[in-house]
Amino acid sequence: MAECAVLASGSGSNFEAIVRGLEGTGHRVSCLVSDNDQAYAVVRAQSLGVPWHVVKYASAGGRDEARRNAEERVLAVLSQYDIRLVVLAGFMRLLTPLFVDAYPRRILNIHPALLPRYPGIHGIEESYRSADTELGITIHLVDHGMDTGPVLLQQSFERKGTETLKEIEDRIHALEHQYYPSVIIDQLDSCGEAK
Ligand code: GRF
C-alpha cells in the first residue's frame, strides 16, 4: 500500500477519477491540497470523504518568495501523511525547485496536449486551433521546467476536423480519466517495491 496526494486548483474531475481508480488497489489518495478555496475539487473531496487542505498563495510580495512560502506550507501539510507520490491534476501553480527537490522523480503531472507541443495553460485551445490531425494527452514526471519532465505515457486520437472545442475538450478529459489512474497505480506499485 502506498499513499499519494493530489494537488488541484479547479474542477477536480481528474482528482475524482484518481480516487475512484485507486479503490480496491490497496493504494489511496490520502489528501487533496488546493490553492483555491472555491475549487470544485474541494466539494468533490468532501463528498468522497478525502481529507482536504487549502493553502492560499499570497499575491502580494515578491512572486518567488510568495510561491516558496506557500510551498513550504504545502510541504508541511504533506508531511502529516506518508506521501510517496505527489500528483498534479490541474494545479495552476508553477513549482519551484524547493518543492520539486523535496519529491525527486515522485511528482506527476498530466497535460492536455501531446508535449512538447503546446506546453503551458492553454494546451487544449492551442491544440484545437492547430492544424494537427492527432491530439492527445501527456503524463510526465515533473522536473524544474514547465511541462518538460520525462514522459511516462502519451495517448492520442485522430480528430475528424468537425468537432467543436467542447467536443475536443470532452475527448481529452475522457482520455485523462481513463489513463491517469493506471499510471499512478504503476508508480505507487514501484514506490511500494522500493520501500
Ligand atoms: C486537465 O485538462 C489537465 O490536463 C490540466 O488541467 C485540467 C484539469 O481538469 N492540467 P480537472 O480539474 O481535473 O477537471
PDB file of N, CA and C and ligand atoms in Angstrom, residues 8-18 41 44 88-92 109-113 120-121 124 137-138 147 169 172-173 176-177 180, ligand 1:
ATOM      1  N   ALA A   8      -4.772  20.174  -6.793  1.00  0.00           N
ATOM      2  CA  ALA A   8      -5.681  20.618  -7.858  1.00  0.00           C
ATOM      3  C   ALA A   8      -6.188  22.020  -7.536  1.00  0.00           C
ATOM      4  N   SER A   9      -6.433  22.792  -8.591  1.00  0.00           N
ATOM      5  CA  SER A   9      -6.902  24.175  -8.415  1.00  0.00           C
ATOM      6  C   SER A   9      -8.339  24.383  -8.856  1.00  0.00           C
ATOM      7  N   GLY A  10      -8.893  23.439  -9.627  1.00  0.00           N
ATOM      8  CA  GLY A  10     -10.181  23.737 -10.273  1.00  0.00           C
ATOM      9  C   GLY A  10     -11.221  22.660 -10.080  1.00  0.00           C
ATOM     10  N   SER A  11     -11.759  22.199 -11.191  1.00  0.00           N
ATOM     11  CA  SER A  11     -12.892  21.274 -11.160  1.00  0.00           C
ATOM     12  C   SER A  11     -12.595  19.963 -10.440  1.00  0.00           C
ATOM     13  N   GLY A  12     -11.412  19.436 -10.627  1.00  0.00           N
ATOM     14  CA  GLY A  12     -11.056  18.206  -9.920  1.00  0.00           C
ATOM     15  C   GLY A  12     -11.633  16.939 -10.532  1.00  0.00           C
ATOM     16  N   SER A  13     -11.980  16.979 -11.821  1.00  0.00           N
ATOM     17  CA  SER A  13     -12.515  15.739 -12.419  1.00  0.00           C
ATOM     18  C   SER A  13     -11.440  14.651 -12.443  1.00  0.00           C
ATOM     19  N   ASN A  14     -10.183  15.032 -12.663  1.00  0.00           N
ATOM     20  CA  ASN A  14      -9.110  14.028 -12.598  1.00  0.00           C
ATOM     21  C   ASN A  14      -8.923  13.524 -11.171  1.00  0.00           C
ATOM     22  N   PHE A  15      -8.983  14.436 -10.221  1.00  0.00           N
ATOM     23  CA  PHE A  15      -8.876  14.028  -8.809  1.00  0.00           C
ATOM     24  C   PHE A  15      -9.910  12.944  -8.501  1.00  0.00           C
ATOM     25  N   GLU A  16     -11.151  13.180  -8.913  1.00  0.00           N
ATOM     26  CA  GLU A  16     -12.206  12.192  -8.631  1.00  0.00           C
ATOM     27  C   GLU A  16     -11.920  10.873  -9.357  1.00  0.00           C
ATOM     28  N   ALA A  17     -11.480  10.955 -10.612  1.00  0.00           N
ATOM     29  CA  ALA A  17     -11.177   9.725 -11.359  1.00  0.00           C
ATOM     30  C   ALA A  17     -10.045   8.949 -10.682  1.00  0.00           C
ATOM     31  N   ILE A  18      -9.091   9.676 -10.115  1.00  0.00           N
ATOM     32  CA  ILE A  18      -7.956   9.014  -9.444  1.00  0.00           C
ATOM     33  C   ILE A  18      -8.427   8.326  -8.160  1.00  0.00           C
ATOM     34  N   ALA A  41     -12.977  20.916  -6.814  1.00  0.00           N
ATOM     35  CA  ALA A  41     -12.226  19.760  -6.310  1.00  0.00           C
ATOM     36  C   ALA A  41     -12.448  19.587  -4.803  1.00  0.00           C
ATOM     37  N   ARG A  44     -15.705  17.939  -4.261  1.00  0.00           N
ATOM     38  CA  ARG A  44     -15.579  16.504  -4.574  1.00  0.00           C
ATOM     39  C   ARG A  44     -14.893  15.778  -3.412  1.00  0.00           C
ATOM     40  N   LEU A  88      -0.095  16.055  -9.605  1.00  0.00           N
ATOM     41  CA  LEU A  88      -0.677  17.330 -10.028  1.00  0.00           C
ATOM     42  C   LEU A  88      -1.824  17.031 -10.989  1.00  0.00           C
ATOM     43  N   ALA A  89      -2.985  17.615 -10.710  1.00  0.00           N
ATOM     44  CA  ALA A  89      -4.155  17.358 -11.553  1.00  0.00           C
ATOM     45  C   ALA A  89      -4.885  18.687 -11.731  1.00  0.00           C
ATOM     46  N   GLY A  90      -4.377  19.481 -12.673  1.00  0.00           N
ATOM     47  CA  GLY A  90      -4.955  20.807 -12.859  1.00  0.00           C
ATOM     48  C   GLY A  90      -4.537  21.764 -11.748  1.00  0.00           C
ATOM     49  N   PHE A  91      -3.303  21.628 -11.287  1.00  0.00           N
ATOM     50  CA  PHE A  91      -2.775  22.558 -10.272  1.00  0.00           C
ATOM     51  C   PHE A  91      -2.126  23.703 -11.025  1.00  0.00           C
ATOM     52  N   MET A  92      -2.685  24.914 -10.875  1.00  0.00           N
ATOM     53  CA  MET A  92      -2.326  26.026 -11.751  1.00  0.00           C
ATOM     54  C   MET A  92      -1.179  26.870 -11.199  1.00  0.00           C
ATOM     55  N   ASN A 109       2.560  14.906 -13.449  1.00  0.00           N
ATOM     56  CA  ASN A 109       1.636  15.924 -13.986  1.00  0.00           C
ATOM     57  C   ASN A 109       0.922  15.345 -15.206  1.00  0.00           C
ATOM     58  N   ILE A 110      -0.262  15.858 -15.450  1.00  0.00           N
ATOM     59  CA  ILE A 110      -0.965  15.494 -16.676  1.00  0.00           C
ATOM     60  C   ILE A 110      -1.170  16.765 -17.484  1.00  0.00           C
ATOM     61  N   HIS A 111      -0.917  16.652 -18.789  1.00  0.00           N
ATOM     62  CA  HIS A 111      -1.031  17.820 -19.657  1.00  0.00           C
ATOM     63  C   HIS A 111      -1.965  17.474 -20.817  1.00  0.00           C
ATOM     64  N   PRO A 112      -2.895  18.382 -21.146  1.00  0.00           N
ATOM     65  CA  PRO A 112      -3.919  18.036 -22.134  1.00  0.00           C
ATOM     66  C   PRO A 112      -3.488  18.267 -23.582  1.00  0.00           C
ATOM     67  N   ALA A 113      -2.255  17.935 -23.898  1.00  0.00           N
ATOM     68  CA  ALA A 113      -1.746  18.050 -25.278  1.00  0.00           C
ATOM     69  C   ALA A 113      -0.574  17.090 -25.405  1.00  0.00           C
ATOM     70  N   GLY A 120       2.192  24.763 -21.226  1.00  0.00           N
ATOM     71  CA  GLY A 120       1.537  25.932 -20.623  1.00  0.00           C
ATOM     72  C   GLY A 120       0.056  25.696 -20.403  1.00  0.00           C
ATOM     73  N   ILE A 121      -0.630  26.790 -20.081  1.00  0.00           N
ATOM     74  CA  ILE A 121      -2.008  26.631 -19.571  1.00  0.00           C
ATOM     75  C   ILE A 121      -3.071  26.584 -20.665  1.00  0.00           C
ATOM     76  N   ILE A 124      -5.169  22.798 -24.488  1.00  0.00           N
ATOM     77  CA  ILE A 124      -6.317  22.302 -25.268  1.00  0.00           C
ATOM     78  C   ILE A 124      -6.650  23.292 -26.396  1.00  0.00           C
ATOM     79  N   ILE A 137      -2.977  13.508 -24.933  1.00  0.00           N
ATOM     80  CA  ILE A 137      -2.566  13.873 -23.569  1.00  0.00           C
ATOM     81  C   ILE A 137      -1.159  13.345 -23.287  1.00  0.00           C
ATOM     82  N   THR A 138      -0.535  13.959 -22.283  1.00  0.00           N
ATOM     83  CA  THR A 138       0.795  13.529 -21.839  1.00  0.00           C
ATOM     84  C   THR A 138       0.798  13.414 -20.318  1.00  0.00           C
ATOM     85  N   ASP A 147       6.357  21.782 -17.880  1.00  0.00           N
ATOM     86  CA  ASP A 147       5.880  20.719 -18.779  1.00  0.00           C
ATOM     87  C   ASP A 147       7.025  20.096 -19.588  1.00  0.00           C
ATOM     88  N   GLU A 169     -12.447  19.007 -25.975  1.00  0.00           N
ATOM     89  CA  GLU A 169     -12.173  19.007 -24.525  1.00  0.00           C
ATOM     90  C   GLU A 169     -12.697  17.729 -23.889  1.00  0.00           C
ATOM     91  N   ILE A 172     -10.479  14.800 -24.704  1.00  0.00           N
ATOM     92  CA  ILE A 172      -9.222  14.871 -23.955  1.00  0.00           C
ATOM     93  C   ILE A 172      -9.439  14.483 -22.494  1.00  0.00           C
ATOM     94  N   HIS A 173     -10.506  15.014 -21.897  1.00  0.00           N
ATOM     95  CA  HIS A 173     -10.756  14.684 -20.487  1.00  0.00           C
ATOM     96  C   HIS A 173     -11.070  13.203 -20.316  1.00  0.00           C
ATOM     97  N   GLU A 176      -7.845  11.458 -20.228  1.00  0.00           N
ATOM     98  CA  GLU A 176      -7.159  11.712 -18.949  1.00  0.00           C
ATOM     99  C   GLU A 176      -7.702  10.804 -17.862  1.00  0.00           C
ATOM    100  N   HIS A 177      -9.048  10.762 -17.773  1.00  0.00           N
ATOM    101  CA  HIS A 177      -9.670   9.979 -16.694  1.00  0.00           C
ATOM    102  C   HIS A 177      -9.406   8.488 -16.875  1.00  0.00           C
ATOM    103  N   TYR A 180      -4.837   8.353 -16.418  1.00  0.00           N
ATOM    104  CA  TYR A 180      -4.042   8.879 -15.290  1.00  0.00           C
ATOM    105  C   TYR A 180      -4.056   7.907 -14.105  1.00  0.00           C
TER     106      TYR A 180
HETATM  107  C1  GRF B   1      -6.844  18.828 -17.175  1.00  0.00           C
HETATM  108  O1  GRF B   1      -7.197  19.022 -18.522  1.00  0.00           O
HETATM  109  C2  GRF B   1      -5.359  18.641 -17.035  1.00  0.00           C
HETATM  110  O2  GRF B   1      -4.763  18.060 -18.154  1.00  0.00           O
HETATM  111  C3  GRF B   1      -4.857  20.056 -16.896  1.00  0.00           C
HETATM  112  O3  GRF B   1      -5.847  20.701 -16.140  1.00  0.00           O
HETATM  113  C4  GRF B   1      -7.110  20.079 -16.353  1.00  0.00           C
HETATM  114  C5  GRF B   1      -7.693  19.773 -15.015  1.00  0.00           C
HETATM  115  O4  GRF B   1      -9.030  19.362 -15.093  1.00  0.00           O
HETATM  116  N1  GRF B   1      -3.552  20.051 -16.300  1.00  0.00           N
HETATM  117  P1  GRF B   1      -9.773  18.829 -13.793  1.00  0.00           P
HETATM  118  O5  GRF B   1      -9.669  19.914 -12.723  1.00  0.00           O
HETATM  119  O6  GRF B   1      -9.114  17.558 -13.365  1.00  0.00           O
HETATM  120  O7  GRF B   1     -11.193  18.615 -14.202  1.00  0.00           O
END
